[in-house]
């Protein structure tokens, strides 16, 4: 009887100590993202590629780190001492949404001027323009792009031909893109002429070429595509190629989106 009580108290103490220790530990991918190395997905890839070490040992997915651990990526020490930075860019077409491009094309990084190690949140196609966020806040980048959070993205699209009411409704209800039905969307016709229709499209999924492929599914080609808002955060009058820091209230808003 005494043995059982002693073993149970010992076990409870051990579990409590473990949970206190764990609460000061962070998952390695989260730590790297907070240090501005990249989104959690990018950090997972670096860990899987074996280029991340913790205290001299090659790290594994799921490794936890505390404040005294020494973390390196490609041999360089990574520390969390940067100030968080949030930038809105009006991406022009003809720029790749990436930190560096293997083919040597112009990237969105050529357009932002900051010492902070920011990276793009999500992606706009090479031929798409509009609102792109860049940050070194890995937590926020992760939350804004995670499908579970269903953050609305609003685009203006100019498409070939006349979009009929039937097609508009089909786009709203969901169309087959790569064999999978798209989630409900909002589609408003802004204007029409003999050759084109201008539409405002709001989606919360972030599939590859989503808006272009949605219109393709109803037999229309997107000739021009611009993202004008993420949630209620709007591009406003920011000129093509220009960037600016988000205001305090915009930062508050996107953190609570
Ligand atoms: N949908 C697209 O087709 N392209 C983008 O860049 C964004 C959304």
Coordinates of C-alpha atoms and ligand atoms in Angstrom, one line a residue:
X1 CA 0.0 0.0 0.0
X2 CA 2.7 2.5 1.1
X3 CA 4.8 1.5 -1.9
X4 CA 1.9 2.3 -4.3
X5 CA 1.3 5.7 -2.7
X6 CA 5.0 6.6 -2.8
X7 CA 5.3 5.4 -6.5
X8 CA 2.2 7.5 -7.4
X9 CA 3.5 10.7 -5.7
X10 CA 6.9 10.2 -7.3
X11 CA 5.2 9.7 -10.7
X12 CA 3.1 12.9 -10.2
X13 CA 6.1 14.9 -9.3
X14 CA 8.1 13.6 -12.3
X15 CA 5.2 14.4 -14.7
X16 CA 4.8 17.9 -13.2
X17 CA 8.5 18.6 -13.5
X18 CA 8.4 17.3 -17.1
X19 CA 5.5 19.6 -17.9
X20 CA 7.2 22.7 -16.4
X21 CA 10.3 21.9 -18.4
X22 CA 8.3 21.3 -21.6
X23 CA 6.4 24.6 -21.2
X24 CA 9.7 26.4 -21.6
X25 CA 10.5 24.4 -24.7
X26 CA 9.5 25.3 -28.2
X27 CA 9.2 23.1 -31.2
X28 CA 12.3 23.6 -33.4
X29 CA 10.3 24.6 -36.6
X30 CA 8.4 27.2 -34.5
X31 CA 11.6 28.6 -33.1
X32 CA 13.2 28.8 -36.5
X33 CA 10.2 30.5 -38.0
X34 CA 10.2 33.0 -35.1
X35 CA 13.8 33.7 -35.9
X36 CA 12.8 34.6 -39.4
X37 CA 14.4 31.6 -41.2
X38 CA 11.1 30.9 -43.1
X39 CA 7.6 29.7 -42.7
X40 CA 7.2 26.6 -40.6
X41 CA 6.8 24.5 -43.7
X42 CA 10.1 25.8 -45.1
X43 CA 11.8 25.1 -41.7
X44 CA 10.4 21.6 -41.6
X45 CA 12.0 21.0 -45.0
X46 CA 15.4 22.4 -43.7
X47 CA 15.2 20.1 -40.7
X48 CA 14.3 17.1 -43.0
X49 CA 17.2 18.0 -45.3
X50 CA 19.5 17.6 -42.3
X51 CA 21.0 21.1 -42.4
X52 CA 19.7 22.1 -38.9
X53 CA 21.7 21.2 -35.8
X54 CA 20.8 21.5 -32.1
X55 CA 23.8 21.5 -29.8
X56 CA 26.0 20.1 -32.5
X57 CA 23.6 17.2 -33.4
X58 CA 21.6 17.0 -36.6
X59 CA 18.0 17.8 -35.6
X60 CA 14.9 15.8 -36.4
X61 CA 11.3 16.9 -37.1
X62 CA 9.6 17.3 -33.7
X63 CA 12.8 18.3 -31.8
X64 CA 12.1 20.7 -29.0
X65 CA 14.5 23.5 -28.0
X66 CA 14.9 25.7 -25.0
X67 CA 16.6 29.1 -24.6
X68 CA 20.0 27.6 -23.8
X69 CA 20.2 25.4 -26.9
X70 CA 22.5 26.3 -29.7
X71 CA 20.8 26.0 -33.0
X72 CA 22.5 26.3 -36.4
X73 CA 21.2 26.3 -40.0
X74 CA 23.7 25.4 -42.7
X75 CA 26.4 25.9 -40.0
X76 CA 25.3 29.4 -39.0
X77 CA 24.0 30.2 -35.5
X78 CA 20.3 31.2 -35.4
X79 CA 19.2 33.4 -32.6
X80 CA 15.9 35.1 -31.9
X81 CA 16.8 38.7 -31.5
X82 CA 15.1 40.4 -34.4
X83 CA 12.4 42.9 -34.2
X84 CA 9.2 41.8 -35.8
X85 CA 8.5 43.5 -39.0
X86 CA 5.3 43.6 -41.2
X87 CA 5.4 44.9 -44.7
X88 CA 2.7 45.4 -47.4
X89 CA 4.0 45.3 -51.0
X90 CA 2.1 46.0 -54.2
X91 CA 3.6 43.2 -56.2
X92 CA 3.8 44.0 -59.9
X93 CA 3.5 41.2 -62.5
X94 CA 6.8 39.8 -63.6
X95 CA 8.2 39.1 -60.1
X96 CA 8.5 35.7 -58.4
X97 CA 7.1 35.4 -54.9
X98 CA 10.1 33.8 -53.3
X99 CA 13.2 34.8 -51.4
X100 CA 15.6 33.6 -54.2
X101 CA 14.9 32.2 -57.6
X102 CA 17.0 29.4 -59.1
X103 CA 16.3 30.8 -62.6
X104 CA 17.6 34.2 -61.7
X105 CA 14.3 36.0 -62.3
X106 CA 13.4 39.2 -60.4
X107 CA 11.8 38.4 -57.0
X108 CA 9.6 40.3 -54.6
X109 CA 12.7 40.7 -52.4
X110 CA 14.1 43.1 -54.9
X111 CA 11.3 45.5 -54.0
X112 CA 11.5 45.6 -50.2
X113 CA 14.2 47.5 -48.5
X114 CA 14.7 46.4 -44.9
X115 CA 17.5 44.8 -42.9
X116 CA 15.0 42.4 -41.3
X117 CA 15.0 38.9 -42.7
X118 CA 11.4 39.1 -44.0
X119 CA 9.8 36.6 -46.4
X120 CA 6.5 36.5 -48.3
X121 CA 3.4 35.3 -46.7
X122 CA 1.7 32.9 -49.2
X123 CA 2.2 33.4 -52.9
X124 CA 1.0 35.4 -55.8
X125 CA 1.7 34.0 -59.3
X126 CA 4.4 35.5 -61.5
X127 CA 1.6 37.1 -63.6
X128 CA -0.5 38.2 -60.7
X129 CA -0.2 41.6 -59.1
X130 CA -1.4 43.1 -55.9
X131 CA -1.3 42.9 -52.1
X132 CA 1.5 40.7 -50.7
X133 CA 2.5 40.7 -47.1
X134 CA 6.1 40.1 -46.0
X135 CA 7.2 39.4 -42.4
X136 CA 9.7 37.8 -40.2
X137 CA 6.9 36.7 -37.8
X138 CA 6.8 33.0 -38.6
X139 CA 3.8 32.5 -36.2
X140 CA 1.7 35.0 -38.1
X141 CA 2.8 33.8 -41.5
X142 CA 1.7 30.3 -40.5
X143 CA -1.6 31.4 -39.2
X144 CA -2.5 33.5 -42.2
X145 CA -1.7 30.7 -44.6
X146 CA -3.1 27.7 -42.7
X147 CA -6.2 26.4 -44.5
X148 CA -7.9 25.8 -41.2
X149 CA -8.1 29.6 -40.6
X150 CA -10.0 30.3 -43.8
X151 CA -8.6 33.8 -44.3
X152 CA -10.5 35.6 -47.1
X153 CA -8.4 36.8 -50.1
X154 CA -10.1 39.2 -52.5
X155 CA -9.1 39.6 -56.2
X156 CA -10.2 41.7 -59.1
X157 CA -10.0 39.6 -62.3
X158 CA -10.5 40.6 -65.9
X159 CA -11.6 37.6 -67.9
X160 CA -12.2 36.9 -71.5
X161 CA -15.8 37.0 -72.8
X162 CA -19.1 37.4 -70.8
X163 CA -19.5 35.6 -67.5
X164 CA -23.1 34.6 -67.4
X165 CA -25.2 34.5 -64.2
X166 CA -25.1 30.7 -64.3
X167 CA -21.3 30.7 -64.4
X168 CA -21.1 33.2 -61.6
X169 CA -23.3 31.0 -59.4
X170 CA -21.3 27.9 -60.4
X171 CA -18.1 29.7 -59.3
X172 CA -19.7 30.7 -56.0
X173 CA -21.0 27.2 -55.3
X174 CA -17.7 25.5 -56.2
X175 CA -16.2 24.1 -59.4
X176 CA -13.9 21.2 -60.1
X177 CA -10.2 22.3 -59.9
X178 CA -7.7 19.5 -60.4
X179 CA -10.5 17.0 -59.6
X180 CA -11.5 18.6 -56.3
X181 CA -14.5 21.0 -55.8
X182 CA -13.5 24.5 -54.7
X183 CA -15.0 25.8 -51.4
X184 CA -17.8 28.3 -51.6
X185 CA -16.6 31.7 -52.9
X186 CA -18.1 35.1 -53.5
X187 CA -18.1 36.4 -57.0
X188 CA -19.5 39.9 -58.0
X189 CA -19.6 41.2 -61.6
X190 CA -18.1 44.6 -61.6
X191 CA -18.5 45.5 -65.3
X192 CA -18.9 43.9 -68.7
X193 CA -18.2 44.9 -72.3
X194 CA -18.4 43.0 -75.5
X195 CA -15.1 41.2 -74.9
X196 CA -14.4 41.1 -71.2
X197 CA -15.9 40.8 -67.7
X198 CA -14.4 42.4 -64.6
X199 CA -15.2 40.4 -61.5
X200 CA -14.4 40.6 -57.8
X201 CA -13.7 37.2 -56.4
X202 CA -13.3 36.3 -52.7
X203 CA -11.9 32.9 -51.8
X204 CA -10.5 31.5 -48.6
X205 CA -8.6 28.6 -50.1
X206 CA -5.1 29.0 -51.3
X207 CA -4.7 26.4 -54.0
X208 CA -2.1 26.9 -56.8
X209 CA -3.5 29.2 -59.5
X210 CA -6.8 29.0 -57.7
X211 CA -8.7 31.9 -59.3
X212 CA -7.3 31.3 -62.8
X213 CA -8.3 27.6 -62.6
X214 CA -11.7 28.4 -61.3
X215 CA -12.5 30.5 -64.3
X216 CA -10.8 27.9 -66.6
X217 CA -13.4 25.4 -65.1
X218 CA -16.2 27.6 -66.6
X219 CA -14.4 28.1 -69.9
X220 CA -13.0 31.6 -69.3
X221 CA -9.4 32.8 -69.4
X222 CA -8.1 35.3 -66.7
X223 CA -6.2 38.0 -68.5
X224 CA -5.5 40.2 -65.5
X225 CA -5.5 39.3 -61.8
X226 CA -4.9 41.6 -58.9
X227 CA -5.2 40.8 -55.2
X228 CA -6.9 43.8 -53.5
X229 CA -7.4 42.6 -50.0
X230 CA -6.5 40.0 -47.3
X231 CA -9.4 39.9 -44.9
X232 CA -10.2 43.6 -44.4
X233 CA -6.6 44.7 -45.0
X234 CA -6.7 46.5 -48.3
X235 CA -4.1 47.4 -50.8
X236 CA -5.6 50.9 -51.1
X237 CA -3.7 53.4 -53.2
X238 CA -0.2 51.8 -52.8
X239 CA 1.5 52.1 -56.2
X240 CA 2.8 49.1 -58.1
X241 CA 6.2 48.1 -56.8
X242 CA 5.9 50.2 -53.7
X243 CA 5.9 48.8 -50.2
X244 CA 5.1 50.2 -46.7
X245 CA 5.2 49.1 -43.1
X246 CA 1.8 48.1 -41.7
X247 CA 0.4 50.5 -39.1
X248 CA -0.1 49.4 -35.5
X249 CA -3.8 48.9 -36.0
X250 CA -3.3 46.9 -39.2
X251 CA -0.8 44.6 -37.3
X252 CA -3.4 44.2 -34.5
X253 CA -6.0 43.3 -37.1
X254 CA -4.0 40.7 -38.9
X255 CA -2.8 39.1 -35.6
X256 CA -6.5 38.6 -34.7
X257 CA -7.9 37.7 -38.1
Ligands
LIG1 N1 -5.2 32.8 -57.8 C1 -4.4 32.7 -58.9 O1 -4.8 32.1 -59.9 N2 -3.2 33.3 -58.9 C2 -2.8 34.0 -57.8 O2 -1.7 34.5 -57.9 C3 -3.6 34.1 -56.7 C4 -4.8 33.4 -56.7

